[in-house]
Amino acid sequence: MYMAVSNKFCLVTGASSGIGKNIAYEMANRGWKVIAIARRSDKLEELAKHLGEDKLIPLVCDVSNFDQVKEASAELMNRELYPSLFFLNAGDGDEEDDTGLDREFHKRIFEVNYFGAISWVSQWIPVLKEKGGGTFVGTSSLQSFVAMPGATAYGSSKSALNYSFRSLDAMYHKNNIRFALVYPGPVDTAMLKTDTPLPGTWKPEKAARYIVKKVLKGSTRIKFPPRWVLLTGIGKRLPDRVFRMK
Ligand SMILES: NC(=O)c1ccc[n+]([C@@H]2O[C@H](COP(=O)([O-])OP(=O)(O)OC[C@H]3O[C@@H](n4cnc5c(N)ncnc54)[C@H](OP(=O)(O)O)[C@@H]3O)[C@@H](O)[C@H]2O)c1
């Protein structure tokens, strides 16, 4: 089996809560050194204290701000911290207004969900090329496969990420650089704004364990929970009129 990574150094964005926090735990427990990225420094510090600073390096960065991504990347390179595996997991799932057309809202969502991943890729591709390869794991969503009302910005940002990562994979495969995509369905985190979790929803610990296991085995398309993968498969085949609002 092809091993997608070459050293035991990884970076996780959106590591302050939910799936990203649990990926950080999972990787640290498997002996990896983790660079944990998010905006909330208190949450990152808590995580570092809990896991030990020899295992987790907290770094505050707003991934929607390209200058901050450049600065954080430069800082890591200056400290000779070179991850070979990037979990680009930070996401914004805020609800949109009734029109689905608020330009500023669309831009905000894209800045996090799309550019927040692409910016890291752009900073680290030259390094990975020089070092002989590595892996970027983008967190998309099962929602990117079925166009639902009320998800205009979110669904589009994740669909853009899907396309971009597949295209980049085709371009950089020759450099031994892989682009994997994770497609979660409902996971019980702050982002899932329902009082009662939908049936078949996974806990973030379970989602992170699954993602890490699959990524370390070299999988490049990771979908879960099974019930929602099945429903998405059916939803994809239904005509658009089924989803029309009355
Ligand atoms: N939960 C689900 O049902 C579900 C389903 C499909 C896909 N996903 C995707 O899974 C990923 C993780 O989400 P989650 O469910 O774990 O939600 P979450 O608990 O709300 O976590 C979101 C993470 O993203 C970080 N983040 C948001 N904006 C950021 C920014 N501008 N800069 C840096 N970090 C930022 C947050 O940290 P700070 O606030 O500290 O910056 C937080 O750590 C997201 O990409 C989401 O779209 C989730």
Short mmCIF file of N, CA and C in Angstrom, two decimals, residues 29-97:
data_model
loop_
_atom_site.label_atom_id
_atom_site.label_comp_id
_atom_site.label_asym_id
_atom_site.label_seq_id
_atom_site.Cartn_x
_atom_site.Cartn_y
_atom_site.Cartn_z
N ASN A 29 -1.91 10.94 19.63
CA ASN A 29 -1.89 9.63 20.30
C ASN A 29 -1.22 8.55 19.45
N ARG A 30 -1.14 8.80 18.16
CA ARG A 30 -0.44 7.85 17.28
C ARG A 30 1.04 8.22 17.12
N GLY A 31 1.50 9.15 17.93
CA GLY A 31 2.94 9.48 17.92
C GLY A 31 3.33 10.57 16.95
N TRP A 32 2.35 11.27 16.39
CA TRP A 32 2.66 12.36 15.48
C TRP A 32 2.80 13.67 16.26
N LYS A 33 3.63 14.54 15.76
CA LYS A 33 3.70 15.89 16.31
C LYS A 33 2.70 16.73 15.51
N VAL A 34 1.86 17.48 16.25
CA VAL A 34 0.75 18.19 15.59
C VAL A 34 0.91 19.70 15.71
N ILE A 35 0.78 20.39 14.60
CA ILE A 35 0.69 21.86 14.63
C ILE A 35 -0.79 22.18 14.54
N ALA A 36 -1.32 22.80 15.59
CA ALA A 36 -2.77 23.01 15.69
C ALA A 36 -3.11 24.48 15.40
N ILE A 37 -3.94 24.67 14.38
CA ILE A 37 -4.27 26.01 13.90
C ILE A 37 -5.74 26.34 14.17
N ALA A 38 -6.00 27.54 14.67
CA ALA A 38 -7.38 28.08 14.79
C ALA A 38 -7.27 29.54 15.23
N ARG A 39 -8.42 30.19 15.41
CA ARG A 39 -8.39 31.59 15.89
C ARG A 39 -8.43 31.65 17.41
N ARG A 40 -9.14 30.71 18.05
CA ARG A 40 -9.30 30.80 19.52
C ARG A 40 -8.08 30.25 20.24
N SER A 41 -7.22 31.18 20.69
CA SER A 41 -5.97 30.77 21.32
C SER A 41 -6.20 30.00 22.61
N ASP A 42 -7.25 30.39 23.38
CA ASP A 42 -7.48 29.70 24.67
C ASP A 42 -7.75 28.21 24.45
N LYS A 43 -8.51 27.90 23.40
CA LYS A 43 -8.84 26.49 23.12
C LYS A 43 -7.58 25.72 22.69
N LEU A 44 -6.75 26.38 21.90
CA LEU A 44 -5.52 25.71 21.45
C LEU A 44 -4.57 25.49 22.62
N GLU A 45 -4.47 26.49 23.51
CA GLU A 45 -3.60 26.36 24.69
C GLU A 45 -4.06 25.20 25.57
N GLU A 46 -5.38 25.12 25.74
CA GLU A 46 -5.96 24.02 26.53
C GLU A 46 -5.53 22.66 25.97
N LEU A 47 -5.62 22.57 24.66
CA LEU A 47 -5.27 21.33 23.96
C LEU A 47 -3.79 21.00 24.15
N ALA A 48 -2.96 22.03 24.04
CA ALA A 48 -1.50 21.84 24.19
C ALA A 48 -1.19 21.39 25.61
N LYS A 49 -1.87 22.00 26.58
CA LYS A 49 -1.63 21.64 27.98
C LYS A 49 -2.03 20.18 28.21
N HIS A 50 -3.16 19.82 27.63
CA HIS A 50 -3.68 18.47 27.84
C HIS A 50 -2.77 17.41 27.20
N LEU A 51 -2.33 17.68 25.98
CA LEU A 51 -1.55 16.67 25.26
C LEU A 51 -0.06 16.76 25.57
N GLY A 52 0.39 17.93 25.98
CA GLY A 52 1.83 18.15 26.20
C GLY A 52 2.41 18.93 25.03
N GLU A 53 3.21 19.95 25.35
CA GLU A 53 3.71 20.83 24.27
C GLU A 53 4.74 20.15 23.38
N ASP A 54 5.24 19.00 23.83
CA ASP A 54 6.14 18.25 22.95
C ASP A 54 5.33 17.55 21.85
N LYS A 55 4.01 17.43 22.06
CA LYS A 55 3.17 16.72 21.07
C LYS A 55 2.37 17.68 20.21
N LEU A 56 2.02 18.84 20.76
CA LEU A 56 1.15 19.75 20.02
C LEU A 56 1.64 21.20 20.10
N ILE A 57 1.82 21.79 18.94
CA ILE A 57 2.26 23.18 18.88
C ILE A 57 1.08 24.04 18.46
N PRO A 58 0.58 24.91 19.33
CA PRO A 58 -0.56 25.76 18.96
C PRO A 58 -0.10 26.96 18.15
N LEU A 59 -0.87 27.30 17.14
CA LEU A 59 -0.52 28.47 16.32
C LEU A 59 -1.81 29.18 15.91
N VAL A 60 -1.97 30.41 16.39
CA VAL A 60 -3.19 31.15 16.09
C VAL A 60 -3.12 31.73 14.68
N CYS A 61 -4.15 31.46 13.90
CA CYS A 61 -4.18 31.97 12.53
C CYS A 61 -5.62 31.95 12.01
N ASP A 62 -6.03 33.05 11.44
CA ASP A 62 -7.33 33.10 10.76
C ASP A 62 -7.09 32.66 9.32
N VAL A 63 -7.58 31.47 8.97
CA VAL A 63 -7.26 30.92 7.65
C VAL A 63 -7.91 31.70 6.50
N SER A 64 -8.87 32.56 6.84
CA SER A 64 -9.50 33.35 5.79
C SER A 64 -8.67 34.60 5.44
N ASN A 65 -7.59 34.79 6.19
CA ASN A 65 -6.73 35.95 5.96
C ASN A 65 -5.41 35.45 5.37
N PHE A 66 -5.21 35.71 4.09
CA PHE A 66 -4.05 35.14 3.38
C PHE A 66 -2.73 35.59 4.01
N ASP A 67 -2.70 36.86 4.46
CA ASP A 67 -1.46 37.34 5.09
C ASP A 67 -1.13 36.52 6.33
N GLN A 68 -2.16 36.18 7.09
CA GLN A 68 -1.92 35.39 8.31
C GLN A 68 -1.44 33.97 7.97
N VAL A 69 -1.99 33.41 6.90
CA VAL A 69 -1.53 32.06 6.49
C VAL A 69 -0.07 32.13 6.04
N LYS A 70 0.27 33.19 5.31
CA LYS A 70 1.66 33.36 4.86
C LYS A 70 2.59 33.51 6.06
N GLU A 71 2.16 34.34 7.04
CA GLU A 71 3.00 34.57 8.23
C GLU A 71 3.17 33.29 9.04
N ALA A 72 2.07 32.58 9.25
CA ALA A 72 2.14 31.34 10.04
C ALA A 72 3.04 30.32 9.33
N SER A 73 2.91 30.23 8.02
CA SER A 73 3.75 29.28 7.26
C SER A 73 5.22 29.66 7.35
N ALA A 74 5.49 30.97 7.22
CA ALA A 74 6.88 31.43 7.30
C ALA A 74 7.45 31.14 8.68
N GLU A 75 6.62 31.33 9.72
CA GLU A 75 7.10 31.05 11.08
C GLU A 75 7.48 29.57 11.23
N LEU A 76 6.62 28.71 10.70
CA LEU A 76 6.91 27.26 10.80
C LEU A 76 8.20 26.91 10.05
N MET A 77 8.34 27.50 8.86
CA MET A 77 9.54 27.21 8.06
C MET A 77 10.79 27.74 8.76
N ASN A 78 10.69 28.92 9.38
CA ASN A 78 11.84 29.47 10.13
C ASN A 78 12.24 28.57 11.28
N ARG A 79 11.22 27.95 11.89
CA ARG A 79 11.50 27.05 13.02
C ARG A 79 11.83 25.63 12.54
N GLU A 80 11.95 25.51 11.22
CA GLU A 80 12.23 24.21 10.59
C GLU A 80 11.21 23.14 10.98
N LEU A 81 9.96 23.57 11.03
CA LEU A 81 8.86 22.63 11.27
C LEU A 81 8.19 22.39 9.92
N TYR A 82 8.40 21.21 9.38
CA TYR A 82 7.92 20.90 8.03
C TYR A 82 6.92 19.75 8.05
N PRO A 83 5.61 20.05 8.14
CA PRO A 83 4.64 18.94 8.11
C PRO A 83 4.63 18.26 6.74
N SER A 84 4.33 16.97 6.76
CA SER A 84 4.18 16.27 5.47
C SER A 84 2.70 15.95 5.23
N LEU A 85 1.88 16.19 6.25
CA LEU A 85 0.45 15.88 6.16
C LEU A 85 -0.35 17.06 6.70
N PHE A 86 -1.27 17.57 5.86
CA PHE A 86 -2.05 18.77 6.22
C PHE A 86 -3.53 18.42 6.25
N PHE A 87 -4.15 18.50 7.42
CA PHE A 87 -5.60 18.34 7.51
C PHE A 87 -6.21 19.74 7.41
N LEU A 88 -6.71 20.10 6.25
CA LEU A 88 -7.26 21.45 6.03
C LEU A 88 -8.76 21.37 6.30
N ASN A 89 -9.07 21.45 7.59
CA ASN A 89 -10.39 21.08 8.10
C ASN A 89 -11.24 22.28 8.54
N ALA A 90 -10.63 23.45 8.73
CA ALA A 90 -11.38 24.61 9.25
C ALA A 90 -12.57 24.90 8.33
N GLY A 91 -13.70 25.21 8.94
CA GLY A 91 -14.88 25.47 8.11
C GLY A 91 -15.85 26.42 8.80
N ASP A 92 -16.64 27.10 7.98
CA ASP A 92 -17.68 27.99 8.48
C ASP A 92 -19.01 27.52 7.89
N GLY A 93 -19.92 27.13 8.78
CA GLY A 93 -21.21 26.61 8.31
C GLY A 93 -22.37 27.47 8.75
N ASP A 94 -22.11 28.77 8.93
CA ASP A 94 -23.20 29.66 9.35
C ASP A 94 -24.39 29.59 8.40
N GLU A 95 -25.57 29.81 8.99
CA GLU A 95 -26.77 29.76 8.15
C GLU A 95 -26.89 31.00 7.28
N GLU A 96 -27.38 30.84 6.06
CA GLU A 96 -27.52 32.00 5.18
C GLU A 96 -28.94 32.57 5.25
N ASP A 97 -29.12 33.74 4.67
CA ASP A 97 -30.45 34.36 4.73
C ASP A 97 -31.39 33.71 3.71
#
